[in-house]
Every structure is written in structure tokens, then in C-alpha cells.
Amino acid sequence: QVQLVESGGGLVQAGGSLRLSCAASGGTFSTGAMGWFRQAPGKEREFVAAINWSGRPTYYADSVKGRFTISRDNVKNTVYLQMSSLKPEDTAVYYCAAGGGGRVPNQYHYWGQGTQVTVSS
């Protein structure tokens, strides 16, 4: 059973940066695609970024392209989301996902508990 634990969320001013981490355990981390999703209050969970098992290719939602960078360290069993030039509309709970691939939440089997990101204007 794969377990995912996110960290790195917090409160930041618009224009600032945060780096989220997702530590995986209990599974064959290095052979699977990983993804980040987010969910704002009253909205559906939406795709943010995904990365193949080898680190390439990477995929991004249009709303974050050029501002966010996804990466992974298969030695540390960790995937990262570097977020820069943050905007208030980036405010959401951010979730790490594994055991699948793609841009749709139900394409992934495993989920973390989420980490809150709040961007103030």
C-alpha cells in the first residue's frame, strides 16, 4: 500500500514562492508517474502538474505553466512542486497522487492528505 505525505504548504504573499514535497513509501515509487492536483473551496479537484517515472516528460495545467515546476528524486522517493509568482487564485489544498497517470483525478489510485496553500493579495 503506497502512502503519500505532502508538506511545504503555508501562507505567502502574491508574487512569492513555495516548494511542496510529497514523500512516498510502501510501493514501487520509481516506476510510476506522479501528479499534483489542487482543490479550492467549492470547486472540483483540478490537475496542476504530472511527471513521468524517469523525470521526463512533464505536464502542466495552462494556469501554472511557466510558474510551477514539478520534479522528482527517485532515490528519496519524493516528488516536488516548486511554485513561483504565486497568485491569490492559486489558493487551494494541494494533493499529491500516484499509481496512475494523466490529468484526471480518477486516473490515480493513491492520494496524500493534502497541504494548504494560501496566497494573500
Coordinates of C-alpha atoms in Angstrom, one line a residue:
Q1 CA 0.0 0.0 0.0
V2 CA 1.5 3.3 -1.1
Q3 CA 1.4 6.2 1.4
L4 CA 1.9 9.8 0.3
V5 CA 2.7 12.6 2.7
E6 CA 2.7 16.2 1.5
S7 CA 4.5 19.1 3.2
G8 CA 5.6 22.6 2.5
G9 CA 2.3 24.4 2.3
G10 CA 1.6 27.7 4.0
L11 CA 0.7 31.4 3.7
V12 CA 2.6 33.5 1.2
Q13 CA 2.1 36.9 -0.4
A14 CA 1.3 37.3 -4.0
G15 CA 4.4 37.0 -6.1
G16 CA 6.1 34.8 -3.6
S17 CA 7.3 31.2 -3.8
L18 CA 6.7 27.9 -2.1
R19 CA 8.1 24.4 -2.6
L20 CA 5.8 21.4 -1.9
S21 CA 7.2 18.0 -1.2
C22 CA 5.5 14.6 -1.4
A23 CA 7.2 11.7 0.3
A24 CA 6.1 8.2 -0.9
S25 CA 6.5 4.9 0.9
G26 CA 5.2 1.4 0.7
G27 CA 5.4 0.9 -3.0
T28 CA 7.5 0.9 -6.2
F29 CA 7.8 4.6 -6.4
S30 CA 10.4 4.9 -9.1
T31 CA 8.3 3.1 -11.8
G32 CA 5.2 5.2 -11.6
A33 CA 4.0 8.6 -12.8
M34 CA 3.2 11.2 -10.1
G35 CA 0.9 14.1 -10.2
W36 CA -0.1 17.2 -8.2
F37 CA -3.7 18.4 -8.1
R38 CA -5.4 21.2 -6.1
Q39 CA -8.9 21.9 -4.8
A40 CA -10.2 25.3 -3.8
P41 CA -13.3 25.7 -1.7
G42 CA -16.5 25.0 -3.6
K43 CA -14.5 23.8 -6.7
E44 CA -13.7 20.5 -8.2
R45 CA -10.2 19.0 -7.8
E46 CA -8.1 20.1 -10.8
F47 CA -4.9 19.0 -12.4
V48 CA -1.8 21.0 -11.7
A49 CA 1.2 19.0 -12.9
A50 CA 2.5 15.5 -13.6
I51 CA 5.8 13.8 -14.2
N52 CA 6.8 10.5 -15.7
W53 CA 8.8 7.9 -13.8
S54 CA 12.1 9.0 -15.4
G55 CA 11.5 12.7 -14.7
R56 CA 10.6 13.4 -18.4
P57 CA 8.2 14.3 -19.8
T58 CA 6.4 16.7 -17.5
Y59 CA 2.9 18.1 -17.9
Y60 CA 1.3 21.3 -16.6
A61 CA -2.0 23.0 -16.5
D62 CA -2.1 26.1 -18.6
S63 CA -2.8 28.2 -15.5
V64 CA 0.5 27.3 -13.9
K65 CA 2.7 26.8 -16.9
G66 CA 5.9 28.9 -16.6
R67 CA 5.4 29.5 -12.9
F68 CA 5.4 25.9 -11.4
T69 CA 8.0 23.2 -11.9
I70 CA 7.5 19.5 -11.0
S71 CA 10.4 17.3 -10.3
R72 CA 11.2 14.0 -8.6
D73 CA 14.0 12.3 -6.8
N74 CA 13.6 8.5 -7.1
V75 CA 16.4 7.9 -4.5
K76 CA 14.5 9.9 -1.9
N77 CA 11.1 8.7 -3.1
T78 CA 10.0 12.3 -3.2
V79 CA 8.2 14.5 -5.8
Y80 CA 8.4 18.3 -5.6
L81 CA 6.3 21.2 -6.8
Q82 CA 8.2 24.4 -7.0
M83 CA 5.7 27.3 -7.2
S84 CA 6.8 30.8 -8.1
S85 CA 5.0 34.0 -8.9
L86 CA 2.1 32.8 -6.8
K87 CA -1.3 34.4 -7.3
P88 CA -4.3 34.6 -5.0
E89 CA -6.2 32.2 -7.4
D90 CA -3.5 29.6 -6.6
T91 CA -5.0 29.3 -3.1
A92 CA -6.2 25.7 -2.6
V93 CA -5.4 22.4 -0.9
Y94 CA -2.7 20.7 -2.9
Y95 CA -2.7 16.9 -3.2
C96 CA 0.0 14.5 -4.4
A97 CA -1.2 11.5 -6.4
A98 CA 0.4 8.2 -7.5
G99 CA -0.4 4.9 -9.0
G100 CA -1.6 6.1 -12.4
G101 CA -1.1 9.0 -14.7
G102 CA -2.8 11.7 -16.7
R103 CA -4.7 14.8 -15.9
V104 CA -7.9 13.4 -14.4
P105 CA -8.1 12.6 -10.7
N106 CA -9.7 9.2 -11.1
Q107 CA -6.7 8.0 -13.1
Y108 CA -4.7 7.8 -9.9
H109 CA -5.1 5.2 -7.2
Y110 CA -3.2 6.8 -4.3
W111 CA -3.6 10.2 -2.7
G112 CA -1.9 12.2 0.1
Q113 CA -3.8 14.1 2.8
G114 CA -3.2 17.4 1.2
T115 CA -1.4 20.6 2.2
Q116 CA -3.0 24.0 2.3
V117 CA -1.5 26.8 0.2
T118 CA -2.9 30.3 0.8
V119 CA -1.7 33.3 -1.3
S120 CA -2.7 36.7 0.0
S121 CA -3.1 39.7 -2.2

